[in-house]
XYZ file of C-alpha atoms in Angstrom:
152
model
C 140.217 107.312 -48.128
C 142.718 107.063 -50.938
C 140.873 107.826 -54.176
C 137.528 109.530 -54.531
C 135.381 107.790 -57.129
C 132.415 109.176 -59.078
C 129.119 107.400 -59.159
C 128.858 105.255 -62.322
C 125.610 107.004 -63.259
C 127.349 110.406 -63.090
C 130.871 109.820 -64.439
C 133.672 112.405 -64.491
C 133.657 114.430 -67.683
C 136.748 116.571 -68.161
C 135.431 118.214 -71.338
C 134.576 121.529 -69.715
C 137.736 121.862 -67.582
C 139.819 124.976 -68.267
C 142.996 123.252 -69.464
C 141.542 120.085 -70.972
C 143.367 118.413 -73.859
C 142.570 115.419 -76.029
C 144.115 112.211 -74.738
C 143.570 109.277 -77.073
C 147.207 108.364 -76.835
C 149.458 108.455 -73.738
C 152.979 107.631 -74.840
C 155.114 107.216 -71.725
C 158.846 108.068 -72.030
C 160.000 104.603 -70.965
C 162.584 103.545 -73.624
C 163.252 100.241 -71.834
C 159.770 98.833 -72.740
C 158.124 101.458 -75.012
C 154.876 101.522 -72.945
C 151.885 103.487 -74.122
C 148.124 103.545 -73.589
C 145.606 103.927 -76.391
C 142.027 105.012 -75.857
C 139.365 102.554 -76.977
C 136.339 104.814 -77.542
C 133.861 101.920 -77.758
C 134.884 100.432 -74.405
C 135.873 103.820 -72.915
C 139.157 102.479 -71.479
C 142.861 102.807 -72.171
C 144.428 99.666 -73.636
C 148.016 99.061 -72.443
C 150.879 98.188 -74.836
C 154.570 97.489 -74.251
C 157.447 96.045 -76.279
C 155.448 96.867 -79.440
C 152.420 94.710 -78.626
C 149.337 94.461 -76.509
C 150.177 93.600 -72.877
C 147.909 90.665 -71.965
C 147.052 88.782 -68.813
C 147.636 85.028 -69.188
C 145.643 84.395 -65.991
C 142.616 86.132 -67.570
C 142.249 84.389 -70.924
C 144.978 86.681 -72.359
C 142.730 89.729 -72.119
C 144.584 92.960 -72.797
C 145.278 95.093 -69.711
C 143.024 98.162 -69.785
C 142.400 101.088 -67.474
C 139.579 103.613 -66.949
C 141.891 106.213 -65.364
C 145.517 107.127 -65.908
C 147.414 109.195 -63.328
C 150.877 110.464 -64.248
C 153.289 111.938 -61.731
C 156.462 113.845 -62.527
C 159.045 112.621 -59.971
C 162.717 113.123 -59.270
C 164.664 109.928 -58.760
C 167.935 108.447 -57.632
C 169.753 105.969 -59.819
C 171.586 103.199 -57.933
C 173.549 101.386 -60.600
C 174.647 101.457 -64.241
C 171.700 99.175 -65.196
C 169.176 101.879 -64.452
C 167.960 100.547 -61.118
C 166.431 103.544 -59.392
C 163.945 104.769 -56.788
C 161.395 107.478 -57.446
C 160.962 110.279 -54.952
C 157.196 110.156 -54.661
C 156.948 111.834 -51.270
C 156.385 115.591 -51.492
C 154.508 117.240 -54.303
C 154.706 117.796 -58.028
C 152.905 118.166 -61.279
C 151.092 115.521 -63.288
C 148.082 114.610 -65.375
C 144.714 112.932 -64.886
C 143.548 111.090 -67.975
C 140.094 109.524 -68.496
C 137.496 109.098 -71.301
C 139.803 110.513 -73.993
C 140.636 113.759 -72.156
C 143.436 114.977 -69.823
C 143.906 117.765 -67.309
C 146.921 118.927 -65.422
C 147.040 118.006 -61.709
C 149.221 118.580 -58.698
C 150.003 115.574 -56.582
C 150.903 115.524 -52.910
C 152.092 112.823 -50.540
C 153.146 113.883 -47.029
C 155.093 110.846 -45.889
C 155.732 107.153 -46.584
C 152.538 106.052 -44.831
C 150.122 108.666 -46.252
C 148.064 108.462 -49.395
C 148.765 110.477 -52.487
C 146.212 113.182 -53.217
C 145.643 114.648 -56.650
C 144.296 118.167 -57.189
C 143.053 119.886 -60.319
C 145.889 122.320 -61.190
C 143.390 125.043 -62.135
C 140.769 124.759 -59.401
C 142.978 123.338 -56.647
C 140.114 120.940 -55.760
C 140.821 117.259 -55.171
C 139.895 115.280 -58.273
C 137.319 112.490 -58.524
C 138.185 109.400 -60.542
C 135.846 107.398 -62.749
C 134.948 103.987 -61.370
C 137.338 101.358 -62.770
C 140.982 100.316 -62.810
C 143.563 103.067 -62.452
C 147.097 103.088 -63.895
C 149.623 105.245 -62.046
C 152.894 106.151 -63.791
C 155.903 107.824 -62.227
C 157.739 109.701 -64.986
C 161.305 110.764 -64.339
C 161.653 114.523 -64.277
C 164.549 114.339 -66.787
C 162.204 112.644 -69.340
C 159.048 114.678 -68.541
C 159.272 116.755 -71.766
C 159.204 113.488 -73.738
C 155.791 112.468 -72.343
C 153.214 112.563 -75.162
C 149.528 113.083 -74.522
C 147.464 113.690 -77.648
């Protein structure tokens, strides 16, 4: 199985985790489109924005894209041309974050090979994390921009 999901009646609550931080804004260090996710407390999802406005789905009555979970992976990368075309090295392991319901914890991610799934582990407990039921946004953040990632 790829992701482990919590039962909707017993959702993941990161509040009591050792290294929990508030996460009502996730500002990704992507200068090409300025993408960020903002927590909607009423709906308990992260609304997605890019290019300075809500990113909407024309095939779904222009509803804004929103996500229950956000997974962020720090990755090395190889740049192939002067236009910024690159490939992320997402095989191996590294640090990251799991964000849900207005909170974030540090995780470690691990992917053994091209055909294996990525596993995410709580950085404190080393246990595999469980996600809340819903859409999940996964972001690969270049290691040279990692310090510019904002979660607050």
